[in-house]
Short mmCIF file of C-alpha atoms in Angstrom, two decimals:
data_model
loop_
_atom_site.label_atom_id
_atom_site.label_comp_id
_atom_site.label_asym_id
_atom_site.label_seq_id
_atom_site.Cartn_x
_atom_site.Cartn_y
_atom_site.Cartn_z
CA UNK A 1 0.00 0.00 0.00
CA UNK A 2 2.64 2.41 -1.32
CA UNK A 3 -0.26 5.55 -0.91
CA UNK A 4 -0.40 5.07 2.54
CA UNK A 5 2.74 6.80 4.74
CA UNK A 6 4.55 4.07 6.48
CA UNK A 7 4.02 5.41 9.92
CA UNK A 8 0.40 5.33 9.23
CA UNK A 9 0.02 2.18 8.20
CA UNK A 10 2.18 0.41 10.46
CA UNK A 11 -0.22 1.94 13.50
CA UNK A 12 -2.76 0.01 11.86
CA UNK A 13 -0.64 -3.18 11.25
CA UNK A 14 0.56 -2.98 15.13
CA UNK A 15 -3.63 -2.11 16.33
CA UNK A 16 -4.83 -4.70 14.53
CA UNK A 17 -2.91 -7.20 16.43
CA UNK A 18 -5.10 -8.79 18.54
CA UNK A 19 -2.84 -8.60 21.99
CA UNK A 20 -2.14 -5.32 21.56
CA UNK A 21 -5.94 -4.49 20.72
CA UNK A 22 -6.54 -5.81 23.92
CA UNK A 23 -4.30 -3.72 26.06
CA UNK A 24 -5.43 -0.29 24.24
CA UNK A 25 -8.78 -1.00 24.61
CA UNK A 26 -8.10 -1.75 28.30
CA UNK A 27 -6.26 1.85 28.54
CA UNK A 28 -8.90 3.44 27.13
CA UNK A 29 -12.36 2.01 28.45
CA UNK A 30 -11.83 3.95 31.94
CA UNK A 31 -11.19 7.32 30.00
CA UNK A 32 -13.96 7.29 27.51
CA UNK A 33 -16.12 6.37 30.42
CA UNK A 34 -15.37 9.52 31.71
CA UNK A 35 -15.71 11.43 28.87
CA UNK A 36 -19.21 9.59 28.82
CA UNK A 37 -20.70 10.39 32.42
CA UNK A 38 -19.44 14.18 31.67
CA UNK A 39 -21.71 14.52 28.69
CA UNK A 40 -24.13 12.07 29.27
CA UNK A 41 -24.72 14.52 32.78
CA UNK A 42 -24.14 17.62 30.86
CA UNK A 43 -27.11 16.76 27.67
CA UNK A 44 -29.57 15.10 30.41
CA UNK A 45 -28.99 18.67 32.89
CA UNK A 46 -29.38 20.50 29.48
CA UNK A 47 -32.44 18.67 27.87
CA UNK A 48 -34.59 18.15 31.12
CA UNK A 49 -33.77 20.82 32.94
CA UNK A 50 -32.27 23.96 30.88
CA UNK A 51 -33.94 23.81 27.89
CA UNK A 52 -37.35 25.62 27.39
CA UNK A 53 -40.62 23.86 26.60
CA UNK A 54 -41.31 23.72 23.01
CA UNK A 55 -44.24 26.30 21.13
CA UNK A 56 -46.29 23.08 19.89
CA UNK A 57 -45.48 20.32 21.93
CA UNK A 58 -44.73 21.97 25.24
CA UNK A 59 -42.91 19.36 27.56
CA UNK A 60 -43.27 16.06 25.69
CA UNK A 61 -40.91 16.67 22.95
CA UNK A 62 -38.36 16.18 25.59
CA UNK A 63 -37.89 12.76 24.38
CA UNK A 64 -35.84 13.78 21.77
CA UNK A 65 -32.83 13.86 23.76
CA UNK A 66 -33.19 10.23 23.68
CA UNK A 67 -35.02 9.53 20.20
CA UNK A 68 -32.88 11.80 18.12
CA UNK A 69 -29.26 10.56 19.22
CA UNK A 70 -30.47 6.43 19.52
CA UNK A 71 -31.89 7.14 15.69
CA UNK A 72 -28.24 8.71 14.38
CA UNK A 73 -26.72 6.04 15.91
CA UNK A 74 -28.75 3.20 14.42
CA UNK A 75 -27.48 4.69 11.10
CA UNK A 76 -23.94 5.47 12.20
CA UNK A 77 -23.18 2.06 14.17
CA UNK A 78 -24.48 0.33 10.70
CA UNK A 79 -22.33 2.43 8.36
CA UNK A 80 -19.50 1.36 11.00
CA UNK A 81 -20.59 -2.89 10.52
CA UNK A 82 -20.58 -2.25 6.30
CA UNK A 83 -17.07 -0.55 6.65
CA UNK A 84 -15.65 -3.00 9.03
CA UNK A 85 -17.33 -5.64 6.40
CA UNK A 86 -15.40 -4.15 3.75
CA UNK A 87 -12.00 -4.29 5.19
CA UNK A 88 -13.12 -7.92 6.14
CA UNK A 89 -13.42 -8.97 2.90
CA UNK A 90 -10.62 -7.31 1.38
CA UNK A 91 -7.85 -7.13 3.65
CA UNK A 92 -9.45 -10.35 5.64
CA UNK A 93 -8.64 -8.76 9.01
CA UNK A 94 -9.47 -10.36 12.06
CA UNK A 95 -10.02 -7.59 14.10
CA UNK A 96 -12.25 -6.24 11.69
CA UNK A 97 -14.74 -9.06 11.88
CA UNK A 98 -14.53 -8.96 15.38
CA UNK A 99 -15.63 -5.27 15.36
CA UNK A 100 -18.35 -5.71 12.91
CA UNK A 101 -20.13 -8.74 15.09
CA UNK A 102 -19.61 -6.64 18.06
CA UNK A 103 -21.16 -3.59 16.47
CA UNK A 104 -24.37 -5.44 16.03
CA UNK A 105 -25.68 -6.12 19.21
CA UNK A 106 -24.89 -2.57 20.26
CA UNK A 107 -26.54 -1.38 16.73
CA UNK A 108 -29.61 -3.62 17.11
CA UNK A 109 -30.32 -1.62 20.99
CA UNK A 110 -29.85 1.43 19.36
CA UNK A 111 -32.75 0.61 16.92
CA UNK A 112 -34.87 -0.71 19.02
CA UNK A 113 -34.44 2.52 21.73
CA UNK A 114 -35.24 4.75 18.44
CA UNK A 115 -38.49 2.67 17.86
CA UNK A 116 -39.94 2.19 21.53
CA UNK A 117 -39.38 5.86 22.17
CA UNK A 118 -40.79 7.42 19.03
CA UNK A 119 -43.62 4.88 19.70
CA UNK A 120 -44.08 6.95 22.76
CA UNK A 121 -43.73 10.21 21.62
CA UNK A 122 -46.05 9.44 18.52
CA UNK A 123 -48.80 8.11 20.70
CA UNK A 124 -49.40 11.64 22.55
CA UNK A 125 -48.19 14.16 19.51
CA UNK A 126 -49.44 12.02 16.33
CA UNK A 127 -52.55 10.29 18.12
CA UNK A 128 -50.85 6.64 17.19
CA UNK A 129 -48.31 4.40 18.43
CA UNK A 130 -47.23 3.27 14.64
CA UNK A 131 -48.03 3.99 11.60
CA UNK A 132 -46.78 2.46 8.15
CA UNK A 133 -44.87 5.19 6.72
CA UNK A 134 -41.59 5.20 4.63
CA UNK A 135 -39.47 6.53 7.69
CA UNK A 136 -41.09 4.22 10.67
CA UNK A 137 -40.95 0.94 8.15
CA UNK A 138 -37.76 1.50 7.21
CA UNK A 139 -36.45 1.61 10.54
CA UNK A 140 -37.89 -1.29 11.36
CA UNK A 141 -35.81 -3.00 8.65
CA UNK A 142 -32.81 -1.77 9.83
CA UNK A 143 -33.80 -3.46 13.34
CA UNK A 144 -34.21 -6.80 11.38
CA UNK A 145 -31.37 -6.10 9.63
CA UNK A 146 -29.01 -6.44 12.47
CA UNK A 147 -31.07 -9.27 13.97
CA UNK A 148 -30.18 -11.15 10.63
CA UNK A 149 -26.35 -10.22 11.35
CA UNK A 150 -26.73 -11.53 14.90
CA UNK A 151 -28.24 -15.10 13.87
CA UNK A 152 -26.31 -15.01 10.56
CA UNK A 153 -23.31 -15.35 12.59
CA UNK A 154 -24.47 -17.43 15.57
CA UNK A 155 -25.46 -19.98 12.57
CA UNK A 156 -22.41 -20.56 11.50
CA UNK A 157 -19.97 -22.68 13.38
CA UNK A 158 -16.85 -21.51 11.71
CA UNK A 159 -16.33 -18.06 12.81
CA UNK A 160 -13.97 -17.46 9.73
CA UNK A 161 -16.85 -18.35 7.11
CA UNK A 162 -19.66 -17.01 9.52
CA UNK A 163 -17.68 -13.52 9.45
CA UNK A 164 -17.11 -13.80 6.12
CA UNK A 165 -21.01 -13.96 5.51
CA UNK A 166 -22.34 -11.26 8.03
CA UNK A 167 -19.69 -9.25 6.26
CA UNK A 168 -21.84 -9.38 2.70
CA UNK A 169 -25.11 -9.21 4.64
CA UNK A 170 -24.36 -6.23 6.29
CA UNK A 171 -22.79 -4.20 2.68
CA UNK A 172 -25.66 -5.52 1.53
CA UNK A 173 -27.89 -4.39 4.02
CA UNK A 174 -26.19 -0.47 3.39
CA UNK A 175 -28.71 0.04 0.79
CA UNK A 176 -31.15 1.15 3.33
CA UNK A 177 -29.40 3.72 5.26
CA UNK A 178 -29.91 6.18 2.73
CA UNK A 179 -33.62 5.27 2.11
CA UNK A 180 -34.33 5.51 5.82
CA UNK A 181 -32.37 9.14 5.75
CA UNK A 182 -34.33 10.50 3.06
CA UNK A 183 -37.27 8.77 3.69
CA UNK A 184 -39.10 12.00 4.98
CA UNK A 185 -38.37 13.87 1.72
CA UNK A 186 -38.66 11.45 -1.17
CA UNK A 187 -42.28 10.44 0.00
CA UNK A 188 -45.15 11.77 2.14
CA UNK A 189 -44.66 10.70 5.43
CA UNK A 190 -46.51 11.30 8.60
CA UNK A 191 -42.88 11.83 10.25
CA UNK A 192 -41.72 15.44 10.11
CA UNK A 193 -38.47 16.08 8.20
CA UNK A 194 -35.10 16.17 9.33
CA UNK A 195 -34.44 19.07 11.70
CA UNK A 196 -30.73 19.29 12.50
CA UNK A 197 -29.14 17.70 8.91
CA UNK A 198 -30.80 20.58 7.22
CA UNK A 199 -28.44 22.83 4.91
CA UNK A 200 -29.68 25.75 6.11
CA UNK A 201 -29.42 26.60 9.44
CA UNK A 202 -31.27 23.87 11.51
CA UNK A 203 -34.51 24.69 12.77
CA UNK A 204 -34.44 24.26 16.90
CA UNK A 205 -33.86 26.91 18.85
CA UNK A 206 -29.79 26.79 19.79
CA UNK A 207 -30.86 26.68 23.77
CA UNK A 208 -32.60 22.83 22.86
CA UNK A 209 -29.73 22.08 20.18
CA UNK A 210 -27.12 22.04 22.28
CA UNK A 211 -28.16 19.39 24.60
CA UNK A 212 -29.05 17.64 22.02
CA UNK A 213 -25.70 17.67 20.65
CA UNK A 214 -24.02 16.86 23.58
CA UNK A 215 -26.21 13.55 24.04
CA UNK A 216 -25.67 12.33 20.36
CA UNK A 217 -21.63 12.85 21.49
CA UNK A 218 -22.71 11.09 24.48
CA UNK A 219 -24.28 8.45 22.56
CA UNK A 220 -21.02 7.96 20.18
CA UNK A 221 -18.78 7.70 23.64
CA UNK A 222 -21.28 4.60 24.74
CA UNK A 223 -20.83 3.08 21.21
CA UNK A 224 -16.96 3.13 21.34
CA UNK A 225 -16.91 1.55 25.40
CA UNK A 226 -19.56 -1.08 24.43
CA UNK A 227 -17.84 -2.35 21.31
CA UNK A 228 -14.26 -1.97 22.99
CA UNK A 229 -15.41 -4.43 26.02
CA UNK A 230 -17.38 -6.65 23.26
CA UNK A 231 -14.34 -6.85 21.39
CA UNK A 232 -12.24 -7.48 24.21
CA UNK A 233 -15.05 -10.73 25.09
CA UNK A 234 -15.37 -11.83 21.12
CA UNK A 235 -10.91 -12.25 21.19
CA UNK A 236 -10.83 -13.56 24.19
CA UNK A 237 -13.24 -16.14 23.03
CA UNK A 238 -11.74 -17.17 19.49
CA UNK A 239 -8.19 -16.89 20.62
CA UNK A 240 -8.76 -19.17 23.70
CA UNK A 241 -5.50 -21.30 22.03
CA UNK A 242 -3.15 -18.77 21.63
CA UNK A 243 -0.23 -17.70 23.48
CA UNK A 244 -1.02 -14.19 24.20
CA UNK A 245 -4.46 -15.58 26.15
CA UNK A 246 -2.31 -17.86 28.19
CA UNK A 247 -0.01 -15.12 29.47
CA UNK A 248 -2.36 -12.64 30.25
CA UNK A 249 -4.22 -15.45 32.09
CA UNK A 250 -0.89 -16.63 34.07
CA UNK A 251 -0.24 -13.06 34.86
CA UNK A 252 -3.40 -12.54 36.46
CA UNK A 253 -3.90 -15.83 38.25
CA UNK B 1 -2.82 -3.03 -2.62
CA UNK B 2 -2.36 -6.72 -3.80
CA UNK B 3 -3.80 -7.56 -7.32
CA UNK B 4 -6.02 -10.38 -5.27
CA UNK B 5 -7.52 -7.48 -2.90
CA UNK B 6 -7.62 -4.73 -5.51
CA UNK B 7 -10.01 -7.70 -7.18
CA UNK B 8 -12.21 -8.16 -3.78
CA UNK B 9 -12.37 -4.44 -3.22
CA UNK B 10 -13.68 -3.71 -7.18
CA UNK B 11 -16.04 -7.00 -6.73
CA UNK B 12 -17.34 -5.08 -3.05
CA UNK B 13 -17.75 -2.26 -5.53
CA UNK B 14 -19.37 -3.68 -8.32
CA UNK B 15 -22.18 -5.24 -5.93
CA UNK B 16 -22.94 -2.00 -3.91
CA UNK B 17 -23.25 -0.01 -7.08
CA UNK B 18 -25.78 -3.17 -8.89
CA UNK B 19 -28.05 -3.19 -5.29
CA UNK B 20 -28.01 0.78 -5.51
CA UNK B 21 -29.34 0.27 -9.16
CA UNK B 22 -31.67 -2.52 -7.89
CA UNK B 23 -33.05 -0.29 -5.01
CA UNK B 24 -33.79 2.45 -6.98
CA UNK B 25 -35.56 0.62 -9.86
CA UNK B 26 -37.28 -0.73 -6.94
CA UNK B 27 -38.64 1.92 -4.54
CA UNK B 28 -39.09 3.88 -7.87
CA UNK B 29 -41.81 1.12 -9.00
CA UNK B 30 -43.17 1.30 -5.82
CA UNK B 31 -42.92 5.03 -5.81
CA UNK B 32 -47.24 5.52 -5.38
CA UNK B 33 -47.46 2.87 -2.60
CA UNK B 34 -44.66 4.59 -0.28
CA UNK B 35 -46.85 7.34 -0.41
CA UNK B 36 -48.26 7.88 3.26
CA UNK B 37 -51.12 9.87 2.40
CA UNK B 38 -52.49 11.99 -1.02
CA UNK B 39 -52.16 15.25 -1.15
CA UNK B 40 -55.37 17.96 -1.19
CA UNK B 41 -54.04 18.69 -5.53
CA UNK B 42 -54.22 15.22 -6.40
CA UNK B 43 -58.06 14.28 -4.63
CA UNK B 44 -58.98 17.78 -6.51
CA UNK B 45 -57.20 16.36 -9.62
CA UNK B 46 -59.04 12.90 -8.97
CA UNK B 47 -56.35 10.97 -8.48
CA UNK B 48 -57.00 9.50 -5.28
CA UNK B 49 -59.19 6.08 -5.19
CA UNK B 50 -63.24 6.26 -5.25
CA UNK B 51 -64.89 4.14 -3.06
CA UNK B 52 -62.22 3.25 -0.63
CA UNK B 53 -60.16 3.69 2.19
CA UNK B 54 -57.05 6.38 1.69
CA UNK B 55 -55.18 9.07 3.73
CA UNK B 56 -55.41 12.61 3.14
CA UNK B 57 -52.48 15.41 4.16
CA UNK B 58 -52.80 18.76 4.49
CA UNK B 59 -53.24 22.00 6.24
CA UNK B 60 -56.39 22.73 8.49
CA UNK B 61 -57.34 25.93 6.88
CA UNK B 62 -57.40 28.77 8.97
CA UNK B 63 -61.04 29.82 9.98
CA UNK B 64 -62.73 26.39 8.94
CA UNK B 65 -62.86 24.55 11.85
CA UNK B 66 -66.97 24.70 12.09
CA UNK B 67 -69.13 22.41 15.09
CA UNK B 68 -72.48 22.63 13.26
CA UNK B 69 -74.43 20.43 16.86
CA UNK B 70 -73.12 19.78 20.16
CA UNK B 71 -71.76 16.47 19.67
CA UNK B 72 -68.32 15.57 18.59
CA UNK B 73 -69.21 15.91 14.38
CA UNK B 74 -66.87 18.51 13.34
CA UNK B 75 -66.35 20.10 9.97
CA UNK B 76 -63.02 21.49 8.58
CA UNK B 77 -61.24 22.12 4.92
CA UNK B 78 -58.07 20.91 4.50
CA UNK B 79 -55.45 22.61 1.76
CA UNK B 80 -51.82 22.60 0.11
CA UNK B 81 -51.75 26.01 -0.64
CA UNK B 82 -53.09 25.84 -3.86
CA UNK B 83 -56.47 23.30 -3.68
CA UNK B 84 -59.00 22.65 -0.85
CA UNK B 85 -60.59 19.82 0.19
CA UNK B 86 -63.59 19.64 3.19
CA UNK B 87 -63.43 17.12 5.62
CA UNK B 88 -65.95 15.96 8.48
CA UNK B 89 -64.65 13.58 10.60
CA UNK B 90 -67.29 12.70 14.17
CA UNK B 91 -64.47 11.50 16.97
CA UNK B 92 -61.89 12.87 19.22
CA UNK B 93 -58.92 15.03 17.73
CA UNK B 94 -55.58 14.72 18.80
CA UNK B 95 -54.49 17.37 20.73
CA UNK B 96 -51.89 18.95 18.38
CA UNK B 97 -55.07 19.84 15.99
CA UNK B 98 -55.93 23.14 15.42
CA UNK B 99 -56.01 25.48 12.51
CA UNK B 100 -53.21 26.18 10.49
CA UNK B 101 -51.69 22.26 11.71
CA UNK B 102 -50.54 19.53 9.47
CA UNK B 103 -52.49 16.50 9.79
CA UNK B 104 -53.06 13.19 7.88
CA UNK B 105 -56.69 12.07 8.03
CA UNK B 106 -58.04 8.01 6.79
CA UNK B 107 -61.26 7.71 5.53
CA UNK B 108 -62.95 7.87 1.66
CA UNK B 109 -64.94 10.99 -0.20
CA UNK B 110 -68.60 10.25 -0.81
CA UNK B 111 -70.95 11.83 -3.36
CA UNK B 112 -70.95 15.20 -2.05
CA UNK B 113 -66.89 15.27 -2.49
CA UNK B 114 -66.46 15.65 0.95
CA UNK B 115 -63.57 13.71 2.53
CA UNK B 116 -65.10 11.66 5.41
CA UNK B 117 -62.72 10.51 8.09
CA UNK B 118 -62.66 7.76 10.36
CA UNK B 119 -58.84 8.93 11.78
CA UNK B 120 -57.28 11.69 12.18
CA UNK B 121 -53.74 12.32 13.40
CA UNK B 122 -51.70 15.18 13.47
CA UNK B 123 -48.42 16.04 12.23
CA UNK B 124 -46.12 17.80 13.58
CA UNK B 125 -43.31 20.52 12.19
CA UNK B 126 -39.24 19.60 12.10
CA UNK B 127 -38.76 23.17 14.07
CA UNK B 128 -38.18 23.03 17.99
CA UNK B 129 -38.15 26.84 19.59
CA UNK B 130 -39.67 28.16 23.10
CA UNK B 131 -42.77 29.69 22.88
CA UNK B 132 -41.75 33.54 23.00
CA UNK B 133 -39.68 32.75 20.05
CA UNK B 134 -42.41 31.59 18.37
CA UNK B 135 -45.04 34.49 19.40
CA UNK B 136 -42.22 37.16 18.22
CA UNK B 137 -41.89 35.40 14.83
CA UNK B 138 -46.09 35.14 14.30
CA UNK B 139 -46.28 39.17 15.39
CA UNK B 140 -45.17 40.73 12.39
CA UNK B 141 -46.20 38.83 9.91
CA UNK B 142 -50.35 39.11 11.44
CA UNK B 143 -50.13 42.80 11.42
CA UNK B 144 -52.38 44.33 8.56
#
């Protein structure tokens, strides 16, 4: 990979090693913790307490603090599975497979959050828990979509050919992150349009967008420790054999 | 990159572009069912099905809301900006309704060519402000 700078790449040659993957991660899970509780306290202080009551909705469209940032993520932690799939494919890289089966778990709670709580918030606002729109159905795909990476995988006894396989389902899968983003333009939908992703200036008043903000920041911080200590679980659990997993269990013992 | 990977990669490439191609033959097909509800322009154009079931989406025109007896029958026109369509719908309204509000109503237009609803729900706008914003934006623009 002569378009790559040497130093560059051999960060990722050296990361992708499982042992030392598994140190890293262990150096950084107590930071981005941290980092987490900060925000997480910051966006809930923010959302519940600091930002005004809406014109229309008044208190109950509150639940966007958690709706809005569960939703990105559902998109975001899937883009993550179809790029990890990718490298898998290509570059056959372990510790990319591990990261995409790890992702979907994670992904799959993300969707479902977005679904249960704009259930809620649709039941007092719209006057019905669901509806069979382009945005709400298409979501719901996505949730099945990672449920077919999570059984995909358990299916398979070799974890090779079984990474291998999620890895296609989920590029293939990819298709529908756009449709669900667009969703609200392309067709009539009872779901509003987007309100942040907007060219122009979004339309929420900056004393709500900020929490909001911080909690989809949050949100990205809980991603990174959950699939870290997944990770860490999925290694441990193929590379029961190998040497590195012996020493770092005689160490501890 | 390897000649071997450079293949995998193009083949990753090739298949992403084909179900992109697929998808959008697809949804494009199905481009009338996606539709969530018709708007006021295509009933007043008469597209929308006679005789059965379908969703209607518009504005609740300002000043229409009429409650000809004292039970829950209420009468209202509904509008795109550029066509109108009346509605009656006899139940309980959601509590977002109220002139000038986006809603989606289910039901079917009989022979008068009045939309009769069994359901209404409302929908709600993508903006998000505190409510003095929103009374110092209205202001100006309802002064004669």
């Amino acid at each position: 990979m002569s378009w790559i700078p040497a130093p560059v790449s051999r960060f990722f040659h050296r990361t992708s090693s499982p042992p030392h993957f598994y140190a890293l991660a262990d150096r950084f899970i107590p930071w981005l913790t941290a980092i987490f509780l900060l925000l997480l306290g910051a966006g809930l202080y923010g959302g519940l307490y600091l930002a005004p009551t809406d014109y229309q909705q008044g208190d109950s469209y509150r639940i966007i603090y958690i709706h809005v940032p569960a939703a990105w993520m559902s998109l975001f932690v899937y883009v993550m599975m179809a790029i990890m799939g990718g490298i898998a494919l290509v570059w056959r890289m372990k510790l990319a497979e591990v990261m995409l089966i790890s992702s979907a778990p994670i992904g799959a709670g993300f969707t479902f959050v977005a679904l249960v709580t704009g259930s809620l918030w649709g039941k007092p606002m719209w006057g019905t828990w669901w509806v069979w729109d382009a945005r709400l159905t298409s979501e719901l795909i996505l949730l099945f979509l990672y449920l077919g990476v999570i059984s995909l995988y358990g299916a398979i006894e070799d974890k090779r050919s079984a990474a291998r396989a999620v890895s296609i389902l989920a590029l293939v899968g990819v298709v529908n992150i756009p449709i669900i983003h667009y969703s609200v333009e392309w067709w009539n939908t009872l779901h509003q349009p987007a309100t942040v992703s907007k060219l122009d200036k979004p339309s929420i008043h900056i004393t709500m967008l900020v929490p909001l903000l911080l909690m989809a920041i949050a949100f990205k911080f809980y991603y990174l420790i959950a699939v870290l200590q997944a990770a860490k679980l999925e290694l441990l659990k193929r590379e029961t054999s190998s040497q590195w997993v012996k020493n770092m269990l005689e160490k501890q013992a | 990159m390897k000649p071997i990977r450079k293949q995998r990669l193009l083949l990753i490439l090739l298949m992403l572009a084909g179900l992109s191609l697929a998808a959008f033959f697809a949804l494009k097909a199905f481009n009338e069912n996606l539709m969530y509800f018709f708007s006021t322009s295509d009933v007043v154009a008469g597209k929308a099905p006679n005789n059965t079931v379908f969703r209607l989406g518009g504005m609740v025109v300002k000043g229409s809301v009429q409650r000809p007896n004292a039970d829950l029958l209420v009468r209202f026109k509904l509008s795109d900006f550029s066509q109108e369509v009346a509605v009656e719908y006899s139940g309980i309204l959601p509590d977002l309704f109220r002139e000038g509000q986006g809603i989606v109503a289910k039901g079917r237009l009989d022979g008068r060519g009045v939309f009769v609803a069994e359901e209404v729900l409302a929908k709600h706008d993508e903006n998000y402000m505190p409510p003095e914003v929103a009374g110092s934006l209205k202001k100006p623009a309802e002064q004669p």
